[in-house]
CSV table of C-alpha atoms in Angstrom, one decimal:
chain,number,residue,atom,x,y,z
A,1,MET,CA,-54.8,0.1,-87.3
A,2,LEU,CA,-51.5,-1.2,-85.7
A,3,LYS,CA,-48.4,0.5,-86.8
A,4,THR,CA,-45.7,-1.3,-88.7
A,5,ILE,CA,-42.4,-2.0,-86.9
A,6,SER,CA,-39.5,-0.3,-88.8
A,7,PHE,CA,-36.4,-2.3,-89.8
A,8,LYS,CA,-34.2,-0.4,-87.3
A,9,HIS,CA,-36.4,-1.6,-84.5
A,10,SER,CA,-36.6,-5.2,-85.8
A,11,LEU,CA,-34.8,-8.1,-84.2
A,12,LYS,CA,-32.9,-8.9,-87.4
A,13,PHE,CA,-31.3,-5.4,-87.4
A,14,LYS,CA,-30.5,-5.6,-83.7
A,15,ILE,CA,-28.8,-9.0,-84.1
A,16,VAL,CA,-26.5,-7.5,-86.7
A,17,VAL,CA,-25.6,-4.4,-84.8
A,18,VAL,CA,-25.4,-6.0,-81.4
A,19,THR,CA,-23.2,-8.8,-82.7
A,20,PHE,CA,-20.8,-6.3,-84.2
A,21,VAL,CA,-20.7,-4.1,-81.1
A,22,ILE,CA,-20.2,-7.1,-78.7
A,23,MET,CA,-17.3,-8.4,-80.8
A,24,ILE,CA,-15.5,-5.1,-80.8
A,25,ILE,CA,-16.1,-4.6,-77.0
A,26,LEU,CA,-15.0,-8.2,-76.3
A,27,ILE,CA,-11.7,-7.8,-78.2
A,28,GLY,CA,-11.0,-4.5,-76.5
A,29,LEU,CA,-11.7,-5.9,-73.1
A,30,LEU,CA,-9.5,-8.8,-73.6
A,31,LEU,CA,-6.6,-6.7,-74.9
A,32,TYR,CA,-7.1,-4.3,-71.9
A,33,LYS,CA,-7.2,-7.3,-69.6
A,34,PHE,CA,-3.8,-8.6,-70.9
A,35,HIS,CA,-2.2,-5.2,-70.3
A,36,LYS,CA,-3.8,-4.6,-66.9
A,37,ASP,CA,-3.1,-8.1,-65.6
A,38,GLN,CA,0.6,-7.7,-66.5
A,39,GLU,CA,0.8,-4.4,-64.7
A,40,ASP,CA,-1.2,-5.5,-61.7
A,41,MET,CA,0.7,-8.7,-61.2
A,42,ILE,CA,4.1,-7.0,-61.3
A,43,LYS,CA,2.9,-4.2,-59.0
A,44,MET,CA,1.4,-6.7,-56.5
A,45,GLN,CA,4.6,-8.7,-56.4
A,46,GLU,CA,6.6,-5.5,-55.8
A,47,ASP,CA,4.3,-4.3,-53.1
A,48,ASN,CA,4.4,-7.7,-51.4
A,49,LEU,CA,8.2,-7.7,-51.4
A,50,ASN,CA,8.3,-4.2,-50.1
A,51,GLN,CA,5.8,-5.0,-47.3
A,52,ILE,CA,7.7,-8.1,-46.4
A,53,ALA,CA,10.9,-6.0,-46.0
A,54,VAL,CA,9.2,-3.6,-43.6
A,55,ASP,CA,7.6,-6.4,-41.6
A,56,THR,CA,10.9,-8.2,-41.4
A,57,ILE,CA,12.6,-5.2,-39.8
A,58,GLN,CA,9.8,-4.8,-37.2
A,59,ARG,CA,9.7,-8.5,-36.4
A,60,ARG,CA,13.5,-8.8,-36.1
A,61,PHE,CA,13.8,-5.7,-33.9
A,62,LYS,CA,11.0,-7.0,-31.7
A,63,VAL,CA,12.7,-10.4,-31.3
A,64,SER,CA,16.0,-8.8,-30.6
A,65,TYR,CA,14.7,-6.6,-27.9
A,66,GLN,CA,13.0,-9.6,-26.3
A,67,ILE,CA,16.3,-11.4,-26.3
A,68,LEU,CA,18.0,-8.5,-24.6
A,69,GLU,CA,15.3,-8.0,-22.0
A,70,VAL,CA,15.2,-11.7,-21.1
A,71,GLY,CA,19.0,-11.8,-21.0
A,72,VAL,CA,19.2,-8.9,-18.5
A,73,THR,CA,16.4,-10.4,-16.4
A,74,GLN,CA,18.2,-13.7,-16.1
A,75,ILE,CA,21.6,-12.1,-15.3
A,76,LEU,CA,20.2,-9.9,-12.5
A,77,ALA,CA,18.4,-12.9,-11.0
A,78,ASN,CA,21.8,-13.9,-9.6
A,79,PRO,CA,22.3,-11.7,-6.4
A,80,SER,CA,26.0,-12.5,-6.5
A,81,ILE,CA,26.4,-10.4,-9.7
A,82,ILE,CA,24.7,-7.4,-8.0
A,83,GLU,CA,26.9,-7.8,-4.9
A,84,SER,CA,30.1,-8.0,-7.0
A,85,LEU,CA,29.2,-4.7,-8.8
A,86,ALA,CA,28.3,-3.1,-5.4
A,87,GLU,CA,31.8,-4.2,-4.1
A,88,ARG,CA,33.4,-3.1,-7.3
A,89,ASP,CA,35.0,-6.5,-7.6
A,90,ARG,CA,35.6,-6.6,-11.4
A,91,GLU,CA,37.3,-10.0,-11.5
A,92,GLU,CA,34.6,-11.8,-9.6
A,93,LEU,CA,31.9,-10.0,-11.7
A,94,TYR,CA,33.6,-11.2,-14.9
A,95,ASP,CA,33.8,-14.8,-13.6
A,96,LEU,CA,30.1,-14.7,-12.8
A,97,VAL,CA,28.9,-13.3,-16.2
A,98,GLU,CA,31.4,-14.9,-18.6
A,99,ASN,CA,29.3,-18.0,-19.2
A,100,PRO,CA,26.0,-16.2,-19.5
A,101,PHE,CA,27.6,-13.9,-22.1
A,102,ASN,CA,28.9,-16.8,-24.1
A,103,ARG,CA,25.4,-18.2,-24.3
A,104,LEU,CA,24.0,-14.8,-25.3
A,105,GLU,CA,26.6,-14.4,-28.1
A,106,GLU,CA,25.1,-17.5,-29.7
A,107,VAL,CA,21.8,-15.6,-30.2
A,108,GLY,CA,23.4,-12.4,-31.5
A,109,VAL,CA,24.3,-10.4,-28.4
A,110,THR,CA,27.6,-8.6,-29.1
A,111,GLN,CA,27.8,-6.0,-26.3
A,112,PHE,CA,27.7,-6.6,-22.6
A,113,HIS,CA,28.5,-3.6,-20.3
A,114,PHE,CA,28.3,-2.7,-16.6
A,115,HIS,CA,28.3,1.1,-16.1
A,116,LEU,CA,28.8,3.2,-12.9
A,117,PRO,CA,26.5,6.0,-11.8
A,118,ASP,CA,29.2,8.5,-12.9
A,119,SER,CA,28.9,7.2,-16.6
A,120,LYS,CA,32.2,5.4,-16.5
A,121,SER,CA,32.6,1.9,-17.9
A,122,PHE,CA,33.1,-0.6,-15.1
A,123,LEU,CA,33.3,-3.8,-17.1
A,124,ARG,CA,33.0,-4.6,-20.8
A,125,VAL,CA,32.3,-8.3,-20.7
A,126,HIS,CA,32.9,-8.6,-24.5
A,127,GLU,CA,36.2,-6.7,-24.1
A,128,PRO,CA,37.1,-7.3,-20.4
A,129,ASN,CA,40.5,-5.5,-20.7
A,130,GLN,CA,38.9,-2.2,-21.6
A,131,HIS,CA,37.2,-0.3,-18.7
A,132,GLY,CA,37.3,2.9,-16.8
A,133,ASP,CA,36.6,5.2,-19.8
A,134,ASN,CA,34.1,8.0,-19.6
A,135,LEU,CA,30.8,7.2,-21.5
A,136,GLU,CA,29.3,10.6,-20.9
A,137,PHE,CA,28.9,11.0,-24.7
A,138,ARG,CA,26.5,8.1,-24.7
A,139,LYS,CA,23.0,9.6,-24.4
A,140,THR,CA,21.5,6.4,-23.1
A,141,ILE,CA,24.0,6.1,-20.2
A,142,ARG,CA,23.7,9.8,-19.4
A,143,THR,CA,19.9,9.6,-19.4
A,144,ILE,CA,19.6,6.6,-17.1
A,145,ASN,CA,22.1,8.1,-14.7
A,146,GLN,CA,20.4,11.5,-14.6
A,147,ASP,CA,16.9,10.1,-14.4
A,148,PRO,CA,15.8,10.3,-10.7
A,149,ASN,CA,13.8,7.1,-11.2
A,150,HIS,CA,16.5,5.4,-13.3
A,151,GLN,CA,14.0,3.9,-15.7
A,152,PRO,CA,15.2,1.2,-18.2
A,153,ILE,CA,16.0,2.4,-21.7
A,154,LYS,CA,15.4,0.4,-24.9
A,155,GLY,CA,16.2,1.5,-28.4
A,156,LEU,CA,18.7,2.2,-31.1
A,157,GLU,CA,21.8,4.2,-30.3
A,158,GLU,CA,25.0,4.9,-32.3
A,159,GLY,CA,28.3,4.1,-30.6
A,160,ILE,CA,31.9,4.1,-31.5
A,161,HIS,CA,31.6,1.0,-33.6
A,162,GLY,CA,28.3,1.7,-35.2
A,163,LEU,CA,24.6,1.5,-34.6
A,164,SER,CA,23.2,-1.0,-32.0
A,165,LEU,CA,20.0,-2.2,-30.5
A,166,ARG,CA,20.5,-1.7,-26.8
A,167,TYR,CA,18.7,-2.4,-23.5
A,168,ILE,CA,20.0,-0.7,-20.4
A,169,HIS,CA,18.6,-1.6,-17.0
A,170,PRO,CA,19.3,0.0,-13.6
A,171,ILE,CA,20.9,-2.0,-10.8
A,172,PHE,CA,20.0,-1.4,-7.1
A,173,TYR,CA,21.7,-2.7,-4.0
A,174,ASN,CA,20.1,-2.1,-0.6
A,175,ASN,CA,17.8,0.4,-2.3
A,176,GLU,CA,20.7,2.4,-3.7
A,177,TYR,CA,21.4,2.9,-7.4
A,178,ILE,CA,24.9,1.4,-8.0
A,179,GLY,CA,25.0,1.4,-11.8
A,180,SER,CA,23.5,-0.2,-14.8
A,181,ILE,CA,23.7,-3.2,-17.1
A,182,GLU,CA,23.6,-3.0,-20.9
A,183,LEU,CA,23.1,-5.7,-23.5
A,184,GLY,CA,23.3,-4.8,-27.2
A,185,MET,CA,23.2,-6.2,-30.7
A,186,GLU,CA,25.1,-4.5,-33.5
A,187,LEU,CA,23.0,-3.6,-36.5
A,188,GLY,CA,25.6,-5.2,-38.8
A,189,ASP,CA,26.2,-7.9,-41.3
A,190,ARG,CA,24.4,-10.6,-39.2
A,191,ILE,CA,21.1,-8.8,-39.0
A,192,LEU,CA,21.3,-7.4,-42.5
A,193,ASP,CA,21.9,-11.0,-43.8
A,194,ILE,CA,18.7,-12.0,-42.0
A,195,PHE,CA,16.8,-9.3,-43.8
A,196,ASN,CA,18.3,-10.4,-47.1
A,197,ASN,CA,17.3,-14.0,-46.6
A,198,VAL,CA,13.7,-13.1,-45.7
A,199,SER,CA,12.9,-10.5,-48.3
A,200,GLY,CA,15.8,-10.5,-50.7
A,201,GLY,CA,17.9,-7.6,-52.0
A,202,GLU,CA,21.0,-5.9,-50.8
A,203,TRP,CA,20.7,-4.1,-47.5
A,204,TYR,CA,22.6,-1.0,-46.3
A,205,LEU,CA,22.6,1.0,-43.2
A,206,PHE,CA,22.6,4.8,-43.5
A,207,SER,CA,22.6,7.7,-41.0
A,208,ILE,CA,21.1,11.2,-41.5
A,209,LYS,CA,23.2,13.8,-39.8
A,210,GLU,CA,23.0,17.5,-40.5
A,211,LYS,CA,21.2,16.8,-43.8
A,212,ASP,CA,23.9,14.3,-44.9
A,213,ASN,CA,23.4,10.8,-46.2
A,214,LEU,CA,26.2,8.6,-44.8
A,215,LEU,CA,26.8,4.9,-45.2
A,216,MET,CA,27.5,3.5,-41.7
A,217,ASN,CA,29.8,0.9,-40.3
A,218,GLY,CA,28.3,-2.5,-40.1
A,219,THR,CA,27.2,-2.7,-43.7
A,220,ILE,CA,28.9,-3.8,-46.9
A,221,ASN,CA,31.3,-1.2,-48.3
A,222,GLU,CA,30.0,-0.7,-51.8
A,223,ASP,CA,26.4,0.4,-52.6
A,224,ILE,CA,25.4,-1.2,-55.9
A,225,TYR,CA,22.9,1.6,-56.5
A,226,PRO,CA,24.0,4.9,-54.9
A,227,ILE,CA,21.4,7.6,-54.7
A,228,ASN,CA,21.9,11.3,-54.1
A,229,LEU,CA,18.9,12.2,-51.9
A,230,SER,CA,17.6,15.7,-51.9
A,231,THR,CA,17.1,17.8,-48.8
A,232,LYS,CA,13.3,17.1,-49.2
A,233,ASP,CA,14.0,13.3,-49.3
A,234,LEU,CA,16.0,13.5,-46.1
A,235,GLU,CA,13.3,15.5,-44.4
A,236,VAL,CA,10.8,12.8,-45.4
A,237,LEU,CA,12.9,10.1,-43.9
A,238,GLN,CA,13.4,12.1,-40.7
A,239,LYS,CA,9.6,12.2,-40.4
A,240,GLY,CA,9.6,8.4,-40.4
A,241,GLU,CA,8.1,8.0,-43.8
A,242,ILE,CA,9.2,5.3,-46.2
A,243,ILE,CA,10.6,6.2,-49.6
A,244,GLU,CA,10.1,3.8,-52.5
A,245,THR,CA,11.5,4.3,-56.0
A,246,TYR,CA,11.6,2.2,-59.1
A,247,ASP,CA,14.3,2.2,-61.7
A,248,SER,CA,14.0,-0.9,-63.8
A,249,PRO,CA,15.2,-3.5,-63.0
A,250,TYR,CA,15.7,-2.1,-59.5
A,251,ILE,CA,13.3,-1.5,-56.6
A,252,ILE,CA,14.8,0.8,-54.0
A,253,GLN,CA,13.3,1.1,-50.5
A,254,MET,CA,14.5,3.5,-47.8
A,255,ILE,CA,13.0,2.5,-44.5
A,256,PRO,CA,13.6,4.9,-41.5
A,257,ILE,CA,14.2,3.3,-38.1
A,258,LYS,CA,13.4,4.9,-34.8
A,259,ASP,CA,16.2,5.5,-32.2
A,260,PHE,CA,15.6,5.3,-28.4
A,261,GLU,CA,14.6,9.0,-28.3
A,262,GLY,CA,11.8,8.5,-30.8
A,263,GLY,CA,13.6,10.3,-33.7
A,264,TYR,CA,14.6,9.0,-37.1
A,265,SER,CA,18.3,9.6,-37.7
A,266,TYR,CA,18.9,6.3,-39.5
A,267,TYR,CA,17.4,4.3,-42.3
A,268,LEU,CA,17.9,0.9,-43.9
A,269,LYS,CA,18.2,0.9,-47.7
A,270,ARG,CA,17.1,-2.1,-49.7
A,271,VAL,CA,18.0,-2.6,-53.3
A,272,PHE,CA,16.2,-5.4,-55.1
A,273,ASN,CA,16.9,-6.6,-58.6
A,274,ASN,CA,13.4,-7.0,-60.2
A,275,ASN,CA,14.7,-8.8,-63.3
A,276,GLU,CA,12.8,-12.0,-62.6
A,277,LEU,CA,9.5,-10.2,-62.4
A,278,ILE,CA,10.3,-8.4,-65.6
A,279,GLN,CA,10.9,-11.7,-67.3
A,280,LEU,CA,7.6,-12.9,-65.9
A,281,ARG,CA,5.9,-9.9,-67.5
A,282,ASN,CA,7.5,-10.7,-70.8
A,283,GLY,CA,6.0,-14.2,-70.5
A,284,TYR,CA,2.6,-12.6,-70.8
A,285,THR,CA,3.3,-12.0,-74.5
A,286,PHE,CA,2.8,-15.7,-75.0
A,287,ASP,CA,-0.4,-15.5,-72.9
A,288,SER,CA,-1.7,-12.8,-75.2
A,289,PHE,CA,-1.3,-15.1,-78.1
A,290,VAL,CA,-3.3,-17.8,-76.2
A,291,TYR,CA,-6.0,-15.3,-75.5
A,292,SER,CA,-6.3,-14.4,-79.2
A,293,LEU,CA,-7.1,-18.1,-79.9
A,294,ILE,CA,-9.7,-17.9,-77.2
A,295,ILE,CA,-11.3,-14.9,-78.9
A,296,ALA,CA,-11.6,-17.0,-82.1
A,297,MET,CA,-13.4,-19.7,-80.1
A,298,LEU,CA,-15.6,-17.1,-78.5
A,299,GLY,CA,-16.6,-16.0,-81.9
A,300,ILE,CA,-18.2,-19.4,-82.5
A,301,LEU,CA,-20.3,-19.0,-79.4
A,302,LEU,CA,-21.0,-15.3,-80.0
A,303,LEU,CA,-24.2,-15.8,-82.1
A,304,TRP,CA,-25.7,-18.1,-79.4
A,305,THR,CA,-24.9,-15.4,-76.8
A,306,VAL,CA,-26.4,-12.6,-78.9
A,307,VAL,CA,-29.6,-14.6,-79.5
A,308,ASN,CA,-30.0,-15.3,-75.8
A,309,TYR,CA,-29.4,-11.6,-75.1
A,310,LEU,CA,-32.0,-10.4,-77.5
A,311,LEU,CA,-34.5,-13.0,-76.3
A,312,LYS,CA,-34.0,-12.0,-72.7
A,313,PRO,CA,-37.1,-9.6,-72.8
A,314,LEU,CA,-39.2,-12.4,-74.1
A,315,SER,CA,-38.1,-14.6,-71.2
A,316,TYR,CA,-39.0,-11.8,-69.0
A,317,LEU,CA,-42.5,-11.6,-70.4
A,318,GLU,CA,-42.8,-15.4,-70.1
A,319,SER,CA,-42.0,-15.2,-66.4
A,320,LYS,CA,-44.5,-12.3,-65.9
A,321,THR,CA,-47.1,-14.4,-67.6
A,322,ARG,CA,-46.5,-17.2,-65.2
A,323,ARG,CA,-46.9,-14.8,-62.3
A,324,PHE,CA,-50.2,-13.6,-63.8
A,325,ILE,CA,-51.4,-17.2,-63.7
A,326,ALA,CA,-50.3,-17.4,-60.1
A,327,GLY,CA,-52.4,-14.3,-59.3
A,328,THR,CA,-49.6,-11.7,-58.9
A,329,LEU,CA,-50.8,-8.5,-60.5
A,330,ASP,CA,-48.9,-5.8,-58.5
A,331,GLU,CA,-45.6,-6.1,-60.5
A,332,SER,CA,-45.3,-3.7,-63.5
A,333,ILE,CA,-44.2,-4.9,-66.9
A,334,LYS,CA,-41.6,-2.8,-68.6
A,335,VAL,CA,-39.5,-3.6,-71.6
A,336,ASP,CA,-37.5,-0.8,-73.0
A,337,THR,CA,-37.6,-1.6,-76.6
A,338,LYS,CA,-39.7,-0.7,-79.7
A,339,SER,CA,-39.5,-4.1,-81.2
A,340,GLU,CA,-42.3,-6.8,-81.4
A,341,ILE,CA,-41.5,-7.8,-77.8
A,342,GLY,CA,-41.9,-4.2,-76.7
A,343,PHE,CA,-45.3,-3.9,-78.3
A,344,LEU,CA,-46.4,-7.2,-76.6
A,345,ALA,CA,-45.1,-6.0,-73.2
A,346,GLU,CA,-47.0,-2.7,-73.6
A,347,THR,CA,-50.2,-4.6,-74.3
A,348,MET,CA,-49.7,-6.9,-71.4
A,349,GLU,CA,-49.0,-4.0,-69.1
A,350,LYS,CA,-52.4,-2.4,-70.0
A,351,MET,CA,-54.1,-5.7,-69.3
A,352,ARG,CA,-52.3,-6.0,-65.9
A,353,VAL,CA,-53.3,-2.5,-64.9
A,354,THR,CA,-56.9,-3.1,-65.6
A,355,LEU,CA,-56.9,-6.4,-63.7
A,356,HIS,CA,-55.0,-5.0,-60.8
A,357,LYS,CA,-57.5,-2.1,-60.4
A,358,ARG,CA,-60.3,-4.6,-60.3
A,359,GLU,CA,-58.5,-6.7,-57.7
A,360,GLU,CA,-57.7,-3.7,-55.6
A,361,LYS,CA,-61.4,-2.7,-55.7
A,362,LEU,CA,-62.4,-6.1,-54.5
A,363,LYS,CA,-59.8,-6.0,-51.8
A,364,GLU,CA,-61.1,-2.6,-50.7
A,365,LEU,CA,-64.5,-4.1,-50.4
A,366,SER,CA,-63.4,-7.2,-48.6
A,367,PHE,CA,-60.8,-5.6,-46.3
A,368,HIS,CA,-62.9,-2.7,-44.8
A,369,ASP,CA,-65.8,-2.5,-42.4
A,370,PRO,CA,-68.7,-0.6,-44.1
A,371,LEU,CA,-69.8,1.3,-40.9
A,372,THR,CA,-66.5,2.6,-39.5
A,373,LYS,CA,-64.4,2.4,-42.7
A,374,LEU,CA,-61.7,0.6,-40.6
A,375,TYR,CA,-59.9,-2.6,-41.6
A,376,ASN,CA,-62.0,-5.7,-40.8
A,377,ARG,CA,-61.1,-9.1,-39.4
A,378,HIS,CA,-60.3,-10.5,-42.9
A,379,TYR,CA,-57.6,-7.8,-43.3
A,380,LEU,CA,-56.2,-8.5,-39.9
A,381,GLU,CA,-55.7,-12.1,-40.8
A,382,HIS,CA,-54.0,-11.0,-44.1
A,383,LEU,CA,-51.8,-8.6,-42.1
A,384,PHE,CA,-50.7,-11.3,-39.7
A,385,LYS,CA,-49.7,-13.5,-42.6
A,386,ALA,CA,-47.7,-10.8,-44.2
A,387,PHE,CA,-45.9,-10.0,-41.0
A,388,ASN,CA,-45.1,-13.6,-40.5
A,389,GLU,CA,-43.7,-14.1,-44.0
A,390,ASN,CA,-41.5,-11.0,-43.7
A,391,ASN,CA,-40.4,-11.8,-40.1
A,392,PHE,CA,-41.7,-8.4,-39.1
A,393,TYR,CA,-41.1,-8.4,-35.4
A,394,PRO,CA,-41.5,-7.4,-32.6
A,395,ILE,CA,-45.3,-6.6,-32.8
A,396,THR,CA,-47.6,-5.3,-30.0
A,397,ILE,CA,-51.3,-6.4,-30.3
A,398,LEU,CA,-54.1,-4.9,-28.2
A,399,MET,CA,-57.7,-6.2,-28.1
A,400,ALA,CA,-60.6,-4.0,-26.9
A,401,ASP,CA,-64.3,-3.9,-26.8
A,402,LEU,CA,-66.8,-1.1,-26.2
A,403,ASP,CA,-68.7,-0.8,-22.8
A,404,GLY,CA,-72.4,-0.2,-22.8
A,405,LEU,CA,-73.1,-0.8,-26.5
A,406,LYS,CA,-75.9,-3.3,-25.8
A,407,GLU,CA,-77.7,-0.9,-23.4
A,408,ILE,CA,-77.6,1.9,-26.1
A,409,ASN,CA,-78.9,-0.5,-28.7
A,410,ASP,CA,-81.7,-1.7,-26.4
A,411,ILE,CA,-82.7,1.7,-25.1
A,412,LYS,CA,-82.0,4.2,-27.9
A,413,GLY,CA,-81.9,2.0,-30.9
A,414,HIS,CA,-79.3,0.6,-33.3
A,415,PHE,CA,-78.8,3.9,-35.1
A,416,GLU,CA,-77.6,5.5,-31.8
A,417,GLY,CA,-75.5,2.4,-31.3
A,418,ASP,CA,-73.9,2.8,-34.7
A,419,GLU,CA,-73.1,6.5,-33.9
A,420,TYR,CA,-71.6,5.4,-30.6
A,421,ILE,CA,-69.4,2.9,-32.5
A,422,LYS,CA,-68.2,5.6,-35.0
A,423,LEU,CA,-67.6,8.1,-32.2
A,424,CYS,CA,-65.5,5.5,-30.3
A,425,THR,CA,-63.7,4.7,-33.5
A,426,GLU,CA,-62.5,8.4,-33.9
A,427,VAL,CA,-61.3,8.4,-30.3
A,428,MET,CA,-59.2,5.2,-30.9
A,429,LYS,CA,-57.8,6.5,-34.2
A,430,ASN,CA,-56.7,9.8,-32.6
A,431,ALA,CA,-54.8,7.7,-29.9
A,432,LEU,CA,-52.7,5.8,-32.5
A,433,ARG,CA,-49.7,6.6,-34.6
A,434,LYS,CA,-49.8,6.8,-38.4
A,435,THR,CA,-47.9,3.5,-38.6
A,436,ASP,CA,-50.4,1.6,-36.4
A,437,TYR,CA,-53.3,-0.5,-37.6
A,438,LEU,CA,-56.8,-0.4,-36.2
A,439,CYS,CA,-59.3,-3.2,-37.2
A,440,ARG,CA,-63.0,-3.8,-36.3
A,441,ILE,CA,-63.1,-7.5,-35.8
A,442,GLY,CA,-66.7,-7.8,-34.4
A,443,GLY,CA,-69.7,-5.8,-33.3
A,444,ASP,CA,-68.0,-4.0,-30.5
A,445,GLU,CA,-64.6,-5.6,-30.7
A,446,PHE,CA,-61.5,-3.9,-32.0
A,447,ALA,CA,-57.8,-4.9,-32.5
A,448,PHE,CA,-54.8,-2.5,-32.5
């Protein structure tokens, strides 16, 4: 006698429960989505702006150094300039470089120096009336003069008037080091305005000296959002790590910049007013209302969705039935439910197992050689078909036959011939791997 399905396992009960649960989950997911989308959108915009600010600094510095290097290369291409420096003819040297400097000024070059090997200034092209002072305090000048190879130096260095991007190149005359040439760009209002135009916000230039946080020359005088950095914060900056803080509506970035020695003694501070993004987030309040209307519309479609969900096992059984008709019996039927569909699935699975066992028995009989118990020619054809459908390559195929079988059958009889075949079979099986296939495809013919 078949057992009766209880109400709690019936489809009617499940429709009521599942509909209620889905509605609660759907509303919760939508409300969570509103909240999450607001936070994610604002955070994504903030992260993009912060990354743009960092990328802007790197790109601008790269372009600036390229301008300085190209400028020095073009100037030193004129041998008269090198000869004038070698002869210490300041007036002739100035006449030769005045026009090139005017062109360089148009692309942001603010400093043009010629230095002597004793670290004294020979000619300030940007201030030609000032020369002869000792620049020993400038590490870049001191380094290139003391270096036996006088290698070029590129990087940030602080001077009397502030921080500058510098490129210093040695000058040789008749294989003798006679001084150096320097081009520089002040890290001042011009470059900071470029940063502002690209990524927005107010930009400030700070130095870190002896654990102090100092606003440097070359930036605007008033910081709209001053911050008292802790000793730990300064140590983080000196390690080259970026500090980002949020104080609505402001986003504050402190981006360390590397000097020519590879240290981090300076950083750029960016203060961005995030008020527009905050207003955008407030606009999501209206979107929440729209989503509420969508929930009401979804309620109309909910019953249809629930019915489809509950009938999914029945669709599953229907597809399995079609595969039965097509002859596929090696796929199990499993429906995790105690409803009417579950009972039907259980009955069908028992039927499938019975039929599958019978099919496997028939395959066993049709795929094996009765004498050697090896696979037969029919199985080999089945194997090739499976390999081809699954693109199972590469494959090595060996064909072999037994020598002397006919003589044994003629002289000793077919019984001895059969024993000879079985003995040879064991030899071949022992020579193969477990993953290999051995088939008897004829009287004395075998395929590996």
